[in-house]
Coordinates of C-alpha atoms and ligand atoms in Angstrom, one line a residue:
M1282 CA 18.1 -32.7 29.0
T1283 CA 17.9 -29.2 27.5
Q1284 CA 16.5 -25.9 28.6
A1285 CA 13.3 -24.6 27.1
I1286 CA 10.6 -21.9 27.8
R1287 CA 7.2 -23.2 28.7
I1288 CA 3.9 -21.5 29.6
R1289 CA 1.1 -23.1 31.7
Q1290 CA -1.5 -20.4 31.0
H1291 CA -2.0 -17.5 28.6
G1292 CA -0.9 -14.1 29.9
G1293 CA 2.0 -11.7 30.0
P1294 CA 5.8 -12.4 29.7
E1295 CA 5.8 -13.4 33.4
Q1296 CA 4.1 -16.6 32.3
M1297 CA 7.3 -17.8 30.7
E1298 CA 9.3 -20.3 32.7
L1299 CA 12.7 -21.7 32.0
V1300 CA 12.5 -25.4 32.5
D1301 CA 14.6 -28.6 31.9
V1302 CA 13.0 -30.8 29.3
E1303 CA 13.9 -34.1 27.7
V1304 CA 14.4 -34.0 23.9
G1305 CA 13.8 -37.4 22.5
D1306 CA 14.6 -39.0 19.1
P1307 CA 12.7 -37.9 16.0
G1308 CA 9.8 -40.0 14.8
P1309 CA 8.7 -40.5 11.2
G1310 CA 8.7 -37.2 9.3
E1311 CA 10.5 -35.4 12.1
I1312 CA 14.0 -34.1 12.8
R1313 CA 15.9 -33.1 15.9
I1314 CA 17.6 -29.7 15.6
R1315 CA 20.1 -27.9 17.9
H1316 CA 19.5 -24.2 17.7
H1317 CA 22.3 -21.7 17.2
A1318 CA 19.8 -18.8 17.0
I1319 CA 16.0 -18.3 17.2
G1320 CA 13.7 -15.6 15.8
L1321 CA 11.1 -13.6 17.7
N1322 CA 7.8 -12.7 16.1
F1323 CA 4.6 -10.9 16.8
I1324 CA 2.7 -14.2 16.6
D1325 CA 4.6 -15.3 19.7
V1326 CA 2.8 -12.5 21.6
Y1327 CA -0.6 -13.5 20.1
Q1328 CA 0.0 -17.1 21.2
R1329 CA 1.3 -16.2 24.7
T1330 CA -1.6 -13.8 25.4
G1331 CA -4.3 -16.1 23.9
I1332 CA -5.4 -14.0 20.9
Y1333 CA -4.4 -17.3 19.1
P1334 CA -5.3 -19.8 21.9
L1335 CA -2.9 -22.8 22.5
Q1336 CA -3.3 -26.0 24.4
M1337 CA -1.5 -25.8 27.7
P1338 CA 1.3 -26.3 28.7
T1339 CA 3.1 -25.3 25.6
G1340 CA 6.4 -24.0 24.2
L1341 CA 6.6 -20.7 22.3
G1342 CA 8.5 -19.6 19.2
M1343 CA 8.0 -20.4 15.5
E1344 CA 11.4 -19.6 13.9
G1345 CA 15.0 -20.8 14.3
A1346 CA 18.2 -21.9 12.8
G1347 CA 20.8 -24.5 13.8
V1348 CA 22.3 -27.9 13.0
V1349 CA 20.3 -31.1 12.4
E1350 CA 21.3 -33.8 14.9
A1351 CA 19.1 -36.6 13.7
V1352 CA 16.3 -37.4 11.2
G1353 CA 13.4 -39.7 11.5
A1354 CA 12.1 -42.3 8.9
G1355 CA 11.0 -40.8 5.6
V1356 CA 13.0 -37.6 5.9
T1357 CA 15.1 -37.3 2.7
H1358 CA 15.8 -33.6 2.3
L1359 CA 17.9 -33.3 5.4
K1360 CA 20.6 -35.4 7.2
A1361 CA 22.5 -35.1 10.5
G1362 CA 25.1 -32.3 10.3
D1363 CA 23.1 -30.1 7.9
R1364 CA 22.8 -26.4 8.7
A1365 CA 19.1 -25.6 8.6
A1366 CA 16.5 -22.9 9.3
Y1367 CA 12.7 -22.9 9.6
A1368 CA 9.4 -21.1 10.2
S1369 CA 7.0 -23.8 11.5
H1370 CA 4.2 -25.0 13.7
P1371 CA 4.0 -26.1 16.5
P1372 CA 5.3 -23.4 18.8
G1373 CA 8.5 -24.4 20.6
A1374 CA 11.5 -22.6 19.2
Y1375 CA 12.4 -21.0 22.5
T1376 CA 14.7 -23.9 23.4
Q1377 CA 18.2 -25.1 22.9
A1378 CA 17.1 -28.2 20.9
R1379 CA 13.8 -29.7 19.8
V1380 CA 12.2 -32.5 17.9
M1381 CA 9.9 -31.1 15.2
P1382 CA 8.2 -31.8 11.9
A1383 CA 10.8 -31.8 9.0
K1384 CA 8.4 -30.5 6.3
C1385 CA 9.1 -26.7 6.9
V1386 CA 12.8 -27.1 7.8
C1387 CA 15.1 -26.1 4.9
K1388 CA 18.8 -26.5 4.4
L1389 CA 20.4 -23.2 5.1
P1390 CA 22.9 -22.1 2.3
D1391 CA 26.5 -21.6 3.6
A1392 CA 26.3 -17.9 2.5
I1393 CA 23.7 -17.2 5.2
D1394 CA 24.7 -17.2 8.9
F1395 CA 22.6 -18.7 11.7
E1396 CA 21.4 -15.4 13.1
T1397 CA 20.2 -14.2 9.7
G1398 CA 18.7 -17.6 9.0
A1399 CA 16.8 -17.5 12.3
A1400 CA 15.6 -13.9 11.7
M1401 CA 14.5 -14.2 8.2
M1402 CA 12.4 -17.4 7.7
L1403 CA 9.0 -16.4 9.2
K1404 CA 9.3 -12.7 8.4
G1405 CA 11.0 -13.2 5.0
L1406 CA 8.6 -15.9 3.8
T1407 CA 5.7 -13.7 4.8
A1408 CA 7.1 -10.8 2.7
Q1409 CA 7.7 -13.3 -0.1
Y1410 CA 4.1 -14.7 -0.3
L1411 CA 2.5 -11.3 0.1
L1412 CA 4.4 -9.6 -2.7
K1413 CA 4.5 -12.6 -5.0
R1414 CA 1.3 -14.5 -4.3
V1415 CA -1.2 -12.1 -2.8
L1416 CA -1.9 -9.9 -5.8
P1417 CA -4.7 -7.6 -7.1
Q1418 CA -6.5 -8.5 -10.3
G1419 CA -4.0 -8.3 -13.2
G1420 CA -1.1 -8.6 -10.8
L1421 CA 1.5 -6.0 -10.0
Q1422 CA 3.7 -4.3 -12.5
R1423 CA 6.9 -2.3 -12.1
G1424 CA 6.0 1.2 -11.0
D1425 CA 2.7 0.2 -9.3
H1426 CA 2.0 1.8 -6.0
V1427 CA 1.3 -0.5 -3.0
L1428 CA 0.6 0.5 0.6
F1429 CA 2.4 -1.5 3.3
H1430 CA 1.6 -0.7 7.0
A1431 CA 4.1 -1.0 9.9
I1432 CA 6.9 -0.8 7.3
A1433 CA 9.7 -0.5 10.0
G1434 CA 8.8 -3.8 11.7
G1435 CA 10.5 -7.1 11.0
V1436 CA 8.2 -8.1 8.1
G1437 CA 8.0 -4.6 6.9
L1438 CA 11.7 -3.9 6.5
I1439 CA 12.2 -7.0 4.4
A1440 CA 9.1 -6.1 2.3
A1441 CA 10.4 -2.6 1.7
Q1442 CA 13.6 -4.0 0.2
W1443 CA 11.9 -6.7 -1.8
A1444 CA 9.3 -4.3 -3.2
K1445 CA 12.2 -2.0 -4.4
H1446 CA 13.9 -5.1 -6.0
L1447 CA 10.6 -5.8 -7.8
G1448 CA 10.4 -2.2 -9.1
L1449 CA 7.3 -1.3 -7.0
Q1450 CA 6.6 2.1 -5.6
L1451 CA 6.0 1.1 -2.0
I1452 CA 4.3 3.5 0.3
G1453 CA 5.1 2.5 3.9
T1454 CA 3.6 3.7 7.2
A1455 CA 5.3 3.8 10.6
G1456 CA 4.8 5.3 14.0
S1457 CA 7.8 7.6 14.2
D1458 CA 10.0 9.8 12.0
E1459 CA 13.0 7.6 12.9
K1460 CA 11.2 4.5 11.8
C1461 CA 10.1 6.2 8.6
E1462 CA 13.7 7.2 7.8
L1463 CA 14.9 3.7 8.4
A1464 CA 12.3 2.3 6.0
R1465 CA 13.1 4.9 3.4
S1466 CA 16.9 4.1 3.7
L1467 CA 16.1 0.5 3.0
G1468 CA 13.9 1.0 -0.1
A1469 CA 10.5 2.4 0.7
A1470 CA 9.7 4.9 -2.1
H1471 CA 7.4 6.9 0.2
V1472 CA 6.9 6.9 3.9
I1473 CA 4.1 8.3 6.1
N1474 CA 4.2 8.8 9.9
Y1475 CA 0.7 7.5 10.6
Q1476 CA 0.8 8.8 14.2
R1477 CA 0.7 12.4 13.0
E1478 CA -0.4 12.3 9.3
D1479 CA -3.7 11.3 7.7
F1480 CA -2.3 8.3 5.7
A1481 CA -5.4 8.0 3.4
A1482 CA -5.0 11.7 2.4
R1483 CA -1.3 11.3 1.8
V1484 CA -1.8 8.1 -0.3
K1485 CA -4.3 9.9 -2.5
E1486 CA -1.8 12.8 -2.9
I1487 CA 1.1 10.4 -3.7
T1488 CA -0.9 8.5 -6.3
G1489 CA -2.4 11.5 -8.0
G1490 CA -5.9 10.8 -6.5
Q1491 CA -6.0 7.2 -7.9
G1492 CA -5.2 5.1 -4.8
V1493 CA -3.2 1.9 -4.6
K1494 CA -3.9 -1.5 -6.2
V1495 CA -3.2 -3.3 -2.9
V1496 CA -2.9 -2.6 0.8
Y1497 CA -0.9 -5.0 3.0
D1498 CA -2.1 -4.5 6.5
S1499 CA -0.8 -6.2 9.7
V1500 CA -1.9 -3.5 12.1
G1501 CA -5.6 -4.5 12.0
K1502 CA -8.1 -2.6 14.1
D1503 CA -6.5 0.9 13.9
T1504 CA -5.8 1.0 10.2
W1505 CA -8.6 -1.1 8.7
E1506 CA -11.2 1.5 7.8
K1507 CA -8.9 4.2 6.4
S1508 CA -7.0 1.5 4.4
L1509 CA -10.1 0.9 2.4
E1510 CA -10.1 4.5 1.4
C1511 CA -6.6 4.1 0.0
L1512 CA -7.7 1.6 -2.6
R1513 CA -8.6 2.2 -6.3
P1514 CA -11.7 0.4 -7.7
F1515 CA -11.3 -3.4 -7.7
G1516 CA -8.3 -3.0 -5.3
L1517 CA -7.2 -5.7 -2.8
M1518 CA -7.2 -5.3 0.9
A1519 CA -4.8 -8.0 2.2
T1520 CA -5.1 -8.1 6.0
F1521 CA -2.5 -10.4 7.7
G1522 CA -2.2 -9.3 11.3
N1523 CA -3.6 -7.7 14.4
A1524 CA -0.8 -5.7 16.0
S1525 CA -3.4 -3.1 17.3
G1526 CA -6.2 -5.6 17.8
P1527 CA -8.4 -7.7 15.5
V1528 CA -10.3 -6.1 12.6
P1529 CA -13.9 -5.6 13.8
P1530 CA -16.8 -7.3 12.0
F1531 CA -17.9 -5.3 8.9
A1532 CA -20.8 -5.3 6.4
P1533 CA -19.7 -6.5 2.9
G1534 CA -21.7 -3.7 1.4
I1535 CA -19.0 -1.2 2.3
L1536 CA -16.7 -3.0 -0.3
G1537 CA -19.2 -2.3 -3.1
N1538 CA -19.6 1.4 -2.1
K1539 CA -15.8 1.9 -2.2
G1540 CA -15.4 0.5 -5.7
S1541 CA -16.0 -3.3 -5.7
L1542 CA -13.0 -4.0 -3.5
Y1543 CA -11.6 -7.4 -2.6
V1544 CA -10.7 -8.5 0.9
T1545 CA -8.5 -11.4 2.0
R1546 CA -7.1 -12.6 5.3
Q1547 CA -3.8 -14.4 4.7
T1548 CA -1.6 -16.5 6.9
L1549 CA 1.9 -17.9 6.1
F1550 CA 1.0 -21.4 7.2
S1551 CA -1.4 -21.9 4.3
H1552 CA 1.4 -21.0 1.9
I1553 CA 4.0 -23.3 3.5
A1554 CA 1.6 -26.2 3.9
T1555 CA 3.7 -28.5 1.7
R1556 CA 7.4 -29.3 1.6
E1557 CA 7.5 -28.3 -2.1
S1558 CA 5.9 -24.8 -1.6
T1559 CA 8.1 -24.2 1.5
Q1560 CA 11.3 -25.0 -0.4
E1561 CA 10.2 -23.0 -3.5
M1562 CA 9.5 -19.9 -1.4
A1563 CA 12.6 -20.4 0.7
D1564 CA 14.8 -20.6 -2.4
D1565 CA 13.4 -17.3 -3.6
L1566 CA 14.2 -15.8 -0.1
F1567 CA 17.7 -17.3 0.1
S1568 CA 18.6 -15.9 -3.3
V1569 CA 17.6 -12.3 -2.4
V1570 CA 19.2 -12.5 1.1
A1571 CA 22.4 -14.0 -0.2
S1572 CA 22.6 -11.2 -2.8
G1573 CA 22.7 -8.6 0.0
M1574 CA 19.2 -7.9 1.4
A1575 CA 19.6 -6.5 5.0
L1576 CA 17.4 -7.7 7.8
G1577 CA 16.0 -5.4 10.4
Y1578 CA 16.7 -7.7 13.3
R1579 CA 18.8 -6.9 16.4
P1580 CA 20.8 -10.0 17.5
V1581 CA 20.6 -10.6 21.3
R1582 CA 23.1 -13.0 23.0
W1583 CA 22.8 -14.5 26.4
Ligands
NAP668 N1 -0.4 -13.6 8.6 C1 0.9 -13.9 8.5 O1 1.2 -14.8 7.6 C2 1.9 -13.2 9.2 C3 3.2 -13.6 9.3 C4 4.1 -12.8 10.0 C5 3.8 -11.7 10.6 N2 2.4 -11.3 10.6 C6 2.0 -10.1 11.2 O2 2.7 -9.0 10.7 C7 2.9 -8.0 11.7 C8 4.4 -7.7 11.8 O3 5.1 -8.8 12.4 P1 6.6 -8.5 12.9 O4 7.1 -9.8 13.4 O5 7.3 -7.9 11.8 O6 6.3 -7.6 14.1 P2 7.1 -6.3 14.6 O7 8.5 -6.2 14.1 O8 6.9 -6.3 16.1 O9 6.3 -5.1 14.0 C9 5.0 -4.8 14.4 C10 4.7 -3.4 14.1 O10 3.3 -3.1 14.3 C11 3.2 -1.7 14.6 N3 2.1 -1.5 15.5 C12 1.0 -0.8 15.2 N4 0.1 -0.8 16.2 C13 0.7 -1.5 17.2 C14 0.3 -1.8 18.5 N5 -0.8 -1.4 19.0 N6 1.2 -2.5 19.3 C15 2.3 -3.0 18.8 N7 2.8 -2.7 17.5 C16 1.9 -2.0 16.7 C17 4.5 -1.2 15.1 O11 5.0 -0.3 14.2 P3 4.8 1.3 14.4 O12 5.4 1.7 15.7 O13 5.6 1.8 13.2 O14 3.3 1.5 14.2 C18 5.4 -2.5 15.1 O15 6.7 -2.1 14.6 C19 2.3 -8.6 13.0 O16 1.0 -8.1 13.1 C20 2.3 -10.1 12.7 O17 1.3 -10.7 13.4 C21 1.5 -12.0 9.9

């Protein structure tokens, strides 16, 4: 038996119950992992509240790190005793141990501790695919301006450092001066407090009136419309979250009027759909984290 969090219906944090569950043996393509640390993410809130509906009852949590205890038939990239970390469906990381699909579980390099491993997989792989795979026409070159909202959040603080590493001029937004300062100290070239400044006007100012090639927007409802104003012609609006609520329906004509813009809605789970792509992206993440990238997480022990 092990302890795990379960919810029986969507709702607030009070829906979470600590229960005893049986953790069985892994079937084909699965592993059993004993967690040393788990990661918390905004998607956990969407899943708990029902913005992303789940079948009940369910576990919660999509990210963790620990030691593999057993592997099922057909799993060749992991063995019992391996240190490992993952970002993966189905929800269920809020537990001491679990059986789960092996596909998205990666061997954790010795240079990376469990807490860092648990904090970096979902958030770091998201920063990886956004900056390396979700690109405007012609790609991004060193010196290009990009706008990244909520830059002081978990994904944002990794993206700020990675963008600097890539030579990009990242303009980050955040909701307080303290958060702006934190993002600046970790690599954002420019920061805007979007609670008290008109971020579209500031982006125009910073880019000499040209606008940015791409906006990475996880805030959603509150930033959507103004973000379109920040783009140069043929720019890319990459929306990937709903922290303030989902983006409302819009008429495609608006994209033409603002300069033949592109819009895409991205999710990590399309990018890590195969074992090969997961490992390739994770290797890229491991190398930058092992070389000193700091994470914005706060470890909590209990
Ligand atoms: N599609 C994907 O593949 C994918 C993967 C991972 C994460 N995400 C999304 O990326 C975003 C960041 O995730 P995270 O784990 O880094 O979360 P996080 O650390 O909690 O950061 C979320 C940030 O959103 C900002 N925010 C703006 N309006 C908000 C509101 N009404 N309520 C709460 N926060 C608000 C807050 O920053 P300020 O106070 O500075 O405004 C907060 O720091 C989330 O929207 C998440 O769903 C998407």
